[in-house]
C-alpha cells in the first residue's frame, strides 16, 4: 500500500536498522521518503554494495510502498546471501511480497523453512506456519462477493469509505481546494484529505465528489472518518497537528492521532485530539459501535502485539473515555491489524498476520460478548494478492465498500463497491455403498466441487456415511465424486434449492474395478495366471494375480465363487482336459492356503479346450495373441451376500 495512512503503523521498531555507507539514501529512508531512497539504494547495489543493511533497506523501501514485485526481488537477494542472519520479520515480509506477486509455491517453501526456526521466536504470525493444505483450501474458497470498481476513483489514492447518511465520506490525495501542490515524499502524492460523495442507487458508484470540510481538512493528512449515529460528531485521523504546529516524538517521527469535532450550524467545530492519543505513538482508523458506546481504533501504543493492533475504549456518558483495551490475540497478531468496522454481531478488519492471499486481507469475526470467534478470511474476489482493507457493509442489504491497490484500478488505492451473496448454509451428506452387493463402503474419498474446484474432501465412515462442513450457496450447481483405490465411483451433479439450511442427501455408489459382468455372470477379472510348461504348481508370478482374488474375497466375506480353468487347442484334447483340471484345483488350494474357507469355493474344474472363446480350434492357424485368449482361469461369483 502506497499511502502514509496505512504504512505508518509499520514503523514500530521490530528491526533495528543499521546505517549503510549511503548517507543520502539513509537520510531519505529515515525520513520515510521511500520512493527516492529505493532508487538511491539500487544505484548503490549496481556499484557493488550488496551489504545486508543495503538490501534490507532496499527491499523495505519497495515493501512499504507495496511494490511487491521489486520487494520480492530484493528480499530474494537478501535471503540468498544472509538467510541465517536475518530477523524473523524478514521472512514475513518476503512471504508477503511473494504472495503479492502470486508466487504461492515459493511462499509456501519459505513458510516451511521458517516453521521450525520461528518456534522460539517472539515474532509469530500464522503466515509463517506450514500452511500447504490451508493455502490451497483458501485459494479454493467459493466466492461470495460481486466486486465493482468505481468510476469516481482518481488517478491517485482513494480509500476508506464510510457511510454518512445517503452519502459516503472517504480519503483521497486528489486535488482539493485546500492544497493542490504540496506532495508527501513517501510516495510523491499530495497529502490526504476527506471528501464527500453522493451514492448511486444500489451503491454501485459515487457521484458529485467534493471536499468534505474546510475546517477538518488541513495541509497535512486527514483520513479515516467515523460518525456517531446522529452524524453530529465526527472522529477522524490526522497527523499530530493542530494550530500550534506539527509535533514529533523523541525520534523525530510525526505520528497519527484521532481527533473529534462536533457539528454546529452546518460546520465542524471544537476540534480536539482524543486523550489516549500521544506524541510517542500513532492511533487511527476510528470506528463507532452501532450503539455508540464503544470506539474501536488502530494503534502501535505500548502493549501492541505486532506492528499495529486493534484497541477499544468505552465512550462514557459524559463524553470521556475509558482506558484503551487491546482486543487480544484472537484478533491481533504479530502482523498488522487495522481498519476495524463493527456491526451489531460482527467485527471486520484488515490484517496481514493471518493466512491470506498476500498483503492485507479482510477478515470477519463474530462478536461474542467481550470475546470474538476465530476470524475468517472473506476470500476472493473481495481479497486479492495485494492490500485489501477498509471494509464497510450494510448488513441488511449486504452491500458496501472496500479499498484495494489491486491491479486494474484507476490509481494507487481505489474504492470498490460490492454485493455479498447471502449464504443459505445448505449442507451435503449421504452414504457410499458398493454397487455389487449394496453394502456400505468405508474409507472412500468423497469430494465436493464448485466450478471444477475442490471445496472440501472427506472419508466415508464404517457405515459408509459422509458429510461436509462447508456451507453451500442456494441455487448453485455443485458436484460430488467418490473414489477408492481399485474402484470406480459415482460423479453426481446437483443443484441446491432456495431453502435455507436445507440438507442435500446425495447417495453414492462405488464399484470394484476387478469385478466385472461378462455373459450375464459377475466375475473377478485378473491378469493371466502363468504356469510352467506341463506343470500345475503355483509360481511366484501366479501368486501376484491370485492374491487379488484373495483380497477381494476378504473384502466380501460372504462371497462364494467357482473356478474354471481353460487351455488353448494346442496339444491333445484329453491331455488339456487333465492338465486344466489339475491347475484349477491347484489354484483353489492356494486360495484356501491364504485363509479363505474352502466352503466358499463351490467348485474348481478344468475344461481343457472345450470352451474356446474364438475359432482357434484344432488345425486352425492362429497367432499367439489369439491362443492367449483361450488360456485363462475364470473366477465366477455365485454369491456376494
XYZ file of C-alpha atoms in Angstrom:
641
model
C 0.000 0.000 0.000
C 1.495 3.284 -1.091
C -0.050 5.851 1.200
C 1.184 7.035 4.547
C -2.058 6.309 6.355
C -1.612 2.547 6.132
C 2.103 2.050 6.364
C 2.606 4.476 9.234
C 1.764 1.660 11.608
C 4.642 -0.490 10.309
C 7.123 1.856 11.921
C 7.152 0.004 15.231
C 10.781 -0.980 15.513
C 10.727 -4.761 15.082
C 14.044 -4.359 13.308
C 16.868 -2.118 14.409
C 18.180 -0.521 11.226
C 21.917 -0.178 10.933
C 23.218 2.640 8.814
C 24.693 1.864 5.417
C 27.514 3.566 3.590
C 24.920 5.550 1.626
C 24.222 8.515 3.855
C 21.928 10.369 1.433
C 19.710 7.316 0.866
C 19.694 6.529 4.600
C 18.552 10.063 5.291
C 15.689 9.738 2.813
C 14.774 6.306 4.201
C 14.699 7.613 7.772
C 12.505 10.482 6.605
C 10.164 7.839 5.110
C 10.893 9.118 1.602
C 10.912 5.573 0.317
C 10.458 6.171 -3.392
C 13.562 8.324 -3.609
C 15.530 6.096 -1.226
C 14.802 2.978 -3.307
C 16.393 4.489 -6.406
C 19.458 5.518 -4.413
C 19.882 2.051 -2.852
C 19.517 0.387 -6.262
C 22.296 2.612 -7.555
C 24.462 1.558 -4.605
C 23.859 -2.131 -5.381
C 24.805 -1.611 -9.019
C 28.091 -0.143 -7.799
C 28.867 -3.220 -5.708
C 27.248 -2.542 -2.318
C 25.344 -5.757 -1.534
C 25.634 -5.468 2.232
C 22.851 -6.856 4.386
C 21.810 -3.385 5.532
C 21.549 -2.013 1.987
C 19.497 -4.980 0.741
C 17.234 -4.797 3.804
C 16.512 -1.120 3.280
C 16.105 -1.556 -0.479
C 13.550 -4.328 -0.014
C 11.763 -2.342 2.685
C 11.623 0.785 0.532
C 9.577 -1.131 -2.013
C 7.636 -3.158 0.561
C 6.409 -0.041 2.401
C 5.156 1.334 -0.910
C 3.508 -2.007 -1.843
C 5.699 -2.553 -4.892
C 5.667 -6.290 -4.218
C 7.456 -7.289 -7.410
C 10.558 -5.257 -6.586
C 10.262 -6.066 -2.866
C 10.260 -9.804 -3.644
C 13.241 -9.352 -5.964
C 15.413 -7.619 -3.374
C 14.262 -9.706 -0.419
C 15.209 -12.705 -2.555
C 18.712 -11.299 -2.946
C 18.808 -10.609 0.787
C 17.805 -14.194 1.657
C 20.221 -15.751 -0.816
C 23.133 -14.012 0.907
C 22.103 -13.624 4.553
C 19.319 -16.147 5.263
C 20.796 -17.300 8.573
C 21.445 -13.774 9.825
C 18.017 -12.147 9.462
C 15.270 -11.198 11.877
C 12.048 -13.289 11.513
C 10.143 -10.230 10.326
C 12.048 -10.503 7.036
C 10.652 -13.980 6.433
C 7.225 -12.436 6.962
C 7.869 -9.577 4.538
C 9.410 -11.913 1.955
C 6.356 -14.214 2.109
C 4.028 -11.224 1.841
C 5.920 -9.976 -1.217
C 5.874 -13.397 -2.902
C 2.151 -13.773 -2.314
C 1.714 -10.236 -3.626
C 3.218 -11.358 -6.929
C 1.152 -14.554 -6.959
C 4.135 -16.847 -6.336
C 2.375 -19.029 -3.757
C 4.608 -22.033 -4.437
C 7.775 -20.222 -3.348
C 5.894 -18.533 -0.491
C 4.921 -21.970 0.849
C 8.552 -23.048 0.556
C 9.716 -20.116 2.678
C 6.987 -20.931 5.207
C 8.291 -24.484 5.502
C 11.858 -23.294 6.037
C 10.848 -20.885 8.792
C 8.298 -23.016 10.649
C 10.931 -24.603 12.902
C 13.133 -21.523 13.085
C 10.292 -19.424 14.464
C 9.105 -21.819 17.151
C 11.150 -19.959 19.742
C 10.641 -16.544 18.195
C 8.514 -13.802 19.692
C 7.565 -12.821 16.131
C 4.956 -15.422 15.299
C 2.170 -14.959 12.785
C 0.004 -17.504 11.054
C 1.574 -16.588 7.713
C 4.868 -18.132 8.851
C 3.493 -21.567 9.711
C 3.491 -24.588 7.412
C 0.237 -23.982 5.583
C 0.402 -26.026 2.357
C -3.085 -27.504 2.634
C -4.623 -24.403 4.182
C -3.313 -22.122 1.437
C -4.763 -24.443 -1.212
C -8.077 -24.552 0.664
C -8.069 -20.752 0.915
C -7.463 -20.393 -2.808
C -10.372 -22.762 -3.482
C -12.903 -20.931 -1.306
C -16.199 -20.402 -3.086
C -16.683 -16.715 -3.967
C -19.336 -14.771 -2.050
C -18.809 -11.275 -3.466
C -19.506 -9.400 -6.659
C -16.974 -6.538 -6.701
C -17.243 -3.415 -8.877
C -14.628 -0.720 -9.475
C -15.978 2.821 -9.001
C -15.679 5.189 -11.944
C -15.300 8.044 -9.430
C -11.796 6.871 -8.406
C -8.988 9.275 -9.257
C -5.548 8.556 -10.712
C -4.052 8.927 -7.209
C -5.229 7.390 -3.886
C -8.881 6.953 -2.882
C -9.784 4.746 0.073
C -11.556 4.329 3.385
C -15.210 4.936 2.508
C -17.619 5.337 5.458
C -21.394 5.785 5.490
C -22.673 9.324 6.108
C -26.451 9.192 5.717
C -27.135 8.950 1.984
C -23.549 9.963 1.316
C -20.107 8.444 1.612
C -17.041 10.149 3.101
C -13.604 8.901 2.057
C -9.938 9.903 1.948
C -8.167 10.914 -1.223
C -4.986 12.539 -2.492
C -6.866 14.063 -5.446
C -6.681 17.838 -5.847
C -8.698 19.735 -3.269
C -9.493 23.352 -2.584
C -7.172 23.276 0.427
C -3.902 22.073 -1.060
C -3.080 21.254 -4.677
C 0.692 21.400 -4.943
C 2.277 20.055 -1.745
C 3.409 16.443 -2.029
C 4.370 13.870 0.550
C 7.779 12.377 -0.218
C 6.801 8.874 0.946
C 5.037 8.261 -2.362
C 5.212 11.537 -4.287
C 1.466 12.148 -3.892
C -0.414 15.103 -2.426
C -1.465 14.923 1.205
C -4.703 13.122 2.106
C -7.950 14.990 2.675
C -11.520 13.920 3.348
C -14.079 14.081 0.527
C -17.819 13.516 0.380
C -19.865 11.985 -2.442
C -23.435 11.015 -3.216
C -24.246 7.319 -3.540
C -25.988 5.989 -6.617
C -28.972 3.682 -6.324
C -27.689 0.217 -5.435
C -24.399 1.646 -4.184
C -22.501 0.726 -7.349
C -20.837 4.133 -7.778
C -20.278 7.576 -6.261
C -21.106 10.926 -7.816
C -20.747 14.635 -7.074
C -17.402 14.283 -5.266
C -16.294 17.369 -3.341
C -14.144 18.391 -0.390
C -15.751 17.395 2.905
C -14.925 20.324 5.189
C -12.505 23.252 5.182
C -12.345 23.154 8.959
C -11.404 19.453 9.017
C -9.028 19.276 6.056
C -5.606 20.758 6.754
C -2.275 20.956 4.916
C -1.351 17.537 6.342
C -3.046 14.105 6.248
C -6.703 13.567 7.173
C -8.418 10.214 6.684
C -10.411 7.511 8.405
C -13.601 9.248 9.456
C -16.258 7.800 11.768
C -19.593 9.335 12.722
C -21.998 8.966 15.611
C -25.491 7.697 14.791
C -26.957 11.199 14.547
C -23.983 12.420 12.470
C -23.431 15.245 14.939
C -19.922 14.142 15.937
C -17.009 13.093 13.741
C -13.872 11.199 14.704
C -11.033 11.299 12.187
C -7.329 10.615 11.803
C -4.789 13.365 11.212
C -1.077 13.885 11.573
C -0.127 15.150 15.026
C -1.079 18.706 14.077
C -3.224 21.480 15.484
C -2.946 25.225 15.380
C 0.270 25.145 17.398
C 2.039 23.239 14.631
C 3.289 19.776 13.730
C 4.594 17.724 16.663
C 7.098 14.842 16.629
C 8.162 12.096 19.007
C 11.607 11.655 20.548
C 12.877 10.029 17.328
C 11.576 12.859 15.173
C 8.557 10.952 13.806
C 5.288 12.778 13.349
C 2.686 10.235 14.492
C -1.031 9.953 13.769
C -3.768 10.973 16.189
C -7.538 10.660 16.369
C -9.424 13.949 16.629
C -13.034 14.723 17.436
C -15.238 17.566 16.213
C -18.918 18.426 16.658
C -21.399 19.761 14.134
C -22.694 23.261 14.826
C -24.508 25.486 12.339
C -23.547 23.232 9.414
C -19.874 23.429 10.311
C -17.470 21.261 12.284
C -16.297 22.977 15.471
C -14.304 22.290 18.636
C -11.658 20.072 17.047
C -9.716 18.290 19.766
C -7.435 15.284 19.983
C -8.633 12.300 21.967
C -6.946 11.847 25.343
C -5.428 8.445 24.536
C -3.595 9.908 21.519
C 0.086 10.574 22.082
C 3.110 12.281 20.592
C 5.014 8.981 21.091
C 2.829 6.538 19.103
C 0.096 6.530 16.465
C -3.639 5.991 16.781
C -6.051 5.982 13.861
C -8.801 4.200 11.913
C -11.649 5.074 14.344
C -14.927 3.151 14.244
C -18.013 3.683 16.432
C -20.104 0.692 17.520
C -23.769 0.827 16.361
C -24.975 1.617 19.887
C -22.484 4.489 20.156
C -20.932 3.118 23.348
C -17.564 1.924 22.037
C -14.823 3.392 19.874
C -12.542 0.918 18.094
C -9.251 2.070 16.618
C -5.790 1.000 15.453
C -2.590 1.805 17.350
C 1.027 0.839 17.925
C 0.853 2.020 21.548
C 2.678 0.085 24.290
C 1.100 -3.336 24.734
C 0.681 -3.864 20.995
C 1.277 -7.488 19.921
C 2.578 -6.688 16.443
C 3.105 -3.822 14.019
C -0.317 -2.453 14.910
C -3.283 -3.794 16.872
C -6.962 -3.006 17.223
C -7.996 -1.454 20.538
C -11.305 -0.352 22.011
C -12.403 2.265 24.539
C -15.780 2.828 26.148
C -17.414 6.160 25.358
C -18.775 7.262 28.705
C -21.989 9.210 29.222
C -20.091 12.450 29.902
C -18.140 12.162 26.626
C -14.937 10.924 28.243
C -13.255 7.607 27.514
C -12.135 4.539 29.411
C -8.561 3.243 29.267
C -7.811 1.586 25.888
C -8.093 -2.228 25.831
C -6.275 -4.450 23.360
C -8.726 -6.827 21.644
C -6.345 -9.689 22.373
C -4.680 -12.481 20.456
C -7.897 -13.841 18.958
C -7.938 -10.740 16.717
C -4.431 -9.244 16.933
C -1.244 -10.946 15.697
C 2.436 -10.171 15.254
C 1.482 -8.614 11.916
C -0.644 -5.540 11.275
C -4.332 -5.287 12.201
C -6.181 -2.152 11.138
C -9.393 -0.620 9.745
C -11.923 -2.100 12.182
C -15.588 -1.916 11.216
C -18.167 -3.103 13.728
C -21.818 -4.109 13.351
C -24.192 -5.462 15.988
C -22.844 -9.001 15.597
C -19.502 -8.861 13.793
C -16.170 -7.116 13.575
C -14.463 -6.749 10.197
C -10.816 -5.758 9.924
C -7.753 -5.922 7.671
C -4.643 -7.882 8.616
C -1.518 -9.387 7.133
C -0.883 -11.530 10.223
C -3.456 -14.234 9.392
C -3.327 -16.625 6.465
C -4.282 -14.721 3.334
C -3.615 -14.130 -0.336
C -0.875 -11.531 0.170
C -0.717 -8.050 1.672
C -3.645 -7.009 3.828
C -6.779 -9.174 3.630
C -10.217 -8.505 5.083
C -11.416 -10.878 7.816
C -14.612 -11.165 9.842
C -15.232 -12.480 13.346
C -18.393 -12.820 15.380
C -18.714 -10.678 18.492
C -19.417 -12.955 21.453
C -19.836 -10.655 24.445
C -16.373 -9.318 25.203
C -14.793 -12.065 23.075
C -14.598 -12.926 19.398
C -14.834 -16.049 17.273
C -11.887 -17.174 15.179
C -11.505 -14.716 12.262
C -12.444 -15.937 8.786
C -10.904 -14.751 5.522
C -13.617 -13.310 3.251
C -11.997 -14.900 0.204
C -11.682 -13.815 -3.382
C -12.616 -11.669 -5.210
C -13.073 -9.344 -2.229
C -9.453 -10.059 -1.258
C -6.561 -10.063 -3.699
C -2.823 -10.742 -3.572
C -2.166 -7.079 -2.687
C -3.704 -4.839 0.016
C -7.464 -5.040 0.671
C -8.857 -3.041 3.580
C -11.415 -0.511 4.870
C -14.406 -2.849 4.529
C -17.810 -1.420 5.425
C -21.173 -3.082 4.895
C -24.882 -2.567 5.399
C -25.775 -5.910 6.995
C -29.398 -5.633 5.811
C -28.564 -5.357 2.113
C -25.065 -6.904 2.254
C -23.868 -4.020 0.087
C -20.802 -1.987 0.962
C -17.373 -0.721 0.010
C -13.812 -1.990 0.252
C -10.492 -0.378 -0.681
C -7.651 -2.033 -2.556
C -4.490 -1.358 -4.533
C -5.017 -4.439 -6.715
C -4.086 -4.287 -10.400
C -6.636 -2.802 -12.772
C -7.561 0.228 -10.678
C -7.513 3.852 -11.743
C -4.711 4.886 -9.400
C -2.831 3.839 -6.302
C -5.568 2.809 -3.845
C -9.114 2.612 -5.202
C -12.568 2.152 -3.711
C -14.697 -0.782 -4.861
C -18.364 -1.448 -4.188
C -19.535 -4.981 -3.503
C -22.631 -7.116 -3.161
C -22.250 -10.131 -0.897
C -24.340 -13.167 -1.735
C -26.493 -14.433 1.077
C -25.222 -17.765 2.357
C -28.072 -20.139 2.857
C -25.871 -22.603 4.751
C -27.047 -25.721 2.950
C -25.136 -28.931 3.635
C -24.367 -32.178 1.798
C -24.387 -35.678 3.211
C -25.045 -39.219 2.065
C -23.984 -42.854 2.101
C -21.421 -44.618 -0.063
C -22.493 -48.158 -0.971
C -20.926 -50.938 -3.009
C -22.701 -51.371 -6.317
C -22.129 -55.126 -6.359
C -23.699 -56.045 -3.020
C -25.321 -52.816 -1.758
C -23.230 -52.860 1.416
C -21.764 -49.663 2.956
C -18.278 -48.787 1.725
C -15.849 -47.359 4.293
C -12.769 -45.172 3.665
C -13.923 -43.960 0.276
C -12.720 -40.461 -0.667
C -15.652 -38.103 -1.256
C -15.027 -34.648 -2.754
C -17.250 -31.584 -3.148
C -16.724 -29.363 -6.208
C -17.857 -25.937 -7.385
C -16.838 -24.855 -10.890
C -14.394 -27.795 -11.038
C -12.591 -26.590 -7.902
C -12.464 -28.809 -4.817
C -14.251 -27.112 -1.915
C -13.985 -29.931 0.593
C -12.897 -33.549 0.938
C -13.761 -36.298 3.440
C -13.749 -40.079 4.010
C -16.813 -42.291 4.410
C -17.031 -43.911 7.842
C -17.565 -47.571 8.798
C -21.272 -47.221 7.969
C -20.476 -45.632 4.608
C -21.704 -42.218 5.800
C -20.104 -38.964 4.679
C -20.822 -35.266 5.212
C -19.205 -31.894 4.526
C -18.950 -28.921 6.882
C -18.605 -26.422 4.012
C -21.857 -24.381 3.727
C -23.328 -24.099 0.239
C -24.915 -21.231 -1.655
C -28.569 -21.522 -2.628
C -29.459 -22.206 -6.257
C -25.935 -23.138 -7.280
C -24.579 -26.135 -9.209
C -22.249 -28.463 -7.299
C -20.654 -31.845 -7.924
C -19.820 -34.731 -5.574
C -17.435 -37.547 -6.514
C -16.372 -40.741 -4.758
C -13.196 -42.742 -5.327
C -11.102 -45.533 -3.835
C -8.092 -47.499 -4.976
C -9.108 -50.241 -7.457
C -12.654 -48.861 -7.585
C -14.698 -46.763 -9.963
C -17.013 -44.306 -8.227
C -20.006 -42.101 -8.969
C -19.892 -38.472 -10.056
C -23.152 -36.715 -9.144
C -24.188 -33.204 -10.191
C -26.856 -31.433 -8.154
C -28.484 -28.025 -7.839
C -29.082 -26.543 -4.398
C -32.570 -25.282 -3.587
C -33.780 -21.889 -2.340
C -34.359 -23.246 1.159
C -32.095 -22.043 3.957
C -30.304 -24.770 5.985
C -31.542 -27.482 3.613
C -29.573 -30.760 3.736
C -28.845 -32.254 0.316
C -28.913 -36.063 0.507
C -26.616 -37.416 -2.209
C -26.224 -41.232 -2.253
C -23.083 -42.515 -3.961
C -22.127 -45.907 -5.366
C -18.716 -47.405 -5.904
C -17.735 -50.439 -7.963
C -14.624 -52.573 -7.706
C -12.572 -52.410 -10.915
C -11.783 -56.164 -10.664
C -15.426 -57.218 -10.513
C -16.955 -57.222 -13.985
C -20.000 -58.601 -15.716
C -19.454 -60.998 -18.610
C -22.036 -63.198 -20.286
C -24.587 -62.498 -17.580
C -22.193 -63.501 -14.779
C -20.183 -61.446 -12.283
C -16.525 -62.379 -12.381
C -13.300 -61.438 -10.640
C -11.182 -60.234 -13.543
C -7.425 -60.578 -13.018
C -4.423 -60.992 -15.308
C -3.168 -64.239 -16.799
C -2.056 -66.908 -14.321
C 1.216 -68.317 -15.620
C 2.155 -71.971 -15.109
C 5.389 -73.632 -16.158
C 5.207 -75.941 -19.184
C 3.399 -79.193 -18.352
C 3.115 -78.047 -14.696
C 0.297 -77.070 -12.365
C 2.343 -75.730 -9.455
C 1.592 -72.114 -8.430
C 4.542 -69.900 -9.416
C 5.553 -66.594 -7.829
C 4.109 -64.801 -10.866
C 0.793 -66.579 -10.371
C 0.577 -65.576 -6.692
C 0.599 -61.886 -7.654
C -2.689 -62.324 -9.516
C -4.235 -64.881 -7.167
C -3.619 -62.593 -4.187
C -6.008 -60.134 -5.837
C -8.715 -62.805 -5.657
C -7.863 -63.440 -2.014
C -8.079 -59.715 -1.216
C -11.483 -59.356 -2.849
C -12.837 -62.414 -1.045
C -11.579 -60.977 2.225
C -13.265 -57.701 1.334
C -16.547 -59.529 0.668
C -16.720 -62.154 3.456
C -19.932 -63.716 2.064
C -18.663 -64.085 -1.478
C -18.829 -67.605 -2.980
C -17.062 -68.421 -6.250
C -16.319 -71.245 -8.619
C -13.053 -71.671 -10.504
C -12.801 -72.664 -14.139
C -9.501 -73.327 -15.900
C -9.179 -73.417 -19.705
C -6.468 -74.112 -22.279
C -5.985 -73.330 -25.925
C -6.405 -76.014 -28.647
C -2.758 -76.919 -28.958
C -1.970 -80.402 -27.595
C -4.145 -83.474 -27.227
C -7.701 -82.895 -26.066
C -7.553 -85.421 -23.201
C -4.197 -84.089 -22.014
C -5.504 -80.494 -21.980
C -8.573 -81.548 -20.030
C -6.490 -83.319 -17.374
C -3.879 -80.507 -17.098
C -6.501 -77.732 -16.787
C -8.317 -79.626 -14.033
C -5.107 -80.020 -12.030
C -4.424 -76.299 -12.473
C -7.949 -75.365 -11.333
C -7.615 -77.434 -8.176
C -4.079 -76.135 -7.545
C -5.497 -72.614 -7.805
C -8.246 -73.483 -5.328
C -5.734 -74.960 -2.887
C -3.588 -71.778 -2.978
C -6.581 -69.545 -2.221
C -7.601 -71.779 0.693
C -3.999 -71.723 1.971
C -4.281 -67.940 2.267
C -7.092 -68.194 4.808
C -10.192 -68.388 2.616
C -12.671 -71.036 3.872
C -12.888 -73.978 1.416
C -16.696 -73.847 1.565
C -16.588 -70.506 -0.233
C -15.188 -72.179 -3.364
C -18.054 -74.264 -4.705
C -16.012 -75.995 -7.388
C -12.676 -75.965 -9.206
C -12.944 -77.646 -12.610
C -10.777 -77.762 -15.692
C -12.454 -77.670 -19.093
C -9.399 -78.032 -21.338
C -10.096 -76.710 -24.815
C -13.820 -77.419 -24.734
C -14.863 -73.792 -24.210
C -12.808 -71.746 -26.668
C -13.575 -68.038 -26.954
C -12.691 -67.814 -30.628
C -12.318 -70.008 -33.709
C -8.817 -71.225 -32.883
C -9.740 -74.928 -32.707
C -7.656 -77.942 -33.757
C -5.866 -77.435 -37.034
C -6.668 -73.711 -37.330
C -3.691 -71.361 -37.736
C -3.846 -68.593 -35.105
C -1.496 -66.014 -33.639
C -0.051 -66.319 -30.155
C -2.310 -63.486 -29.002
C -5.392 -65.332 -30.281
C -4.385 -68.518 -28.440
C -3.791 -66.470 -25.252
C -7.471 -65.521 -25.197
C -8.326 -69.164 -24.625
C -5.633 -69.831 -21.990
C -7.434 -68.459 -18.954
C -8.633 -69.003 -15.417
C -12.061 -67.660 -14.521
C -13.397 -66.809 -11.068
C -17.174 -66.705 -11.333
C -19.062 -65.065 -8.462
C -22.033 -67.123 -7.351
C -22.994 -65.096 -4.300
C -21.996 -61.683 -2.873
C -24.095 -61.666 0.321
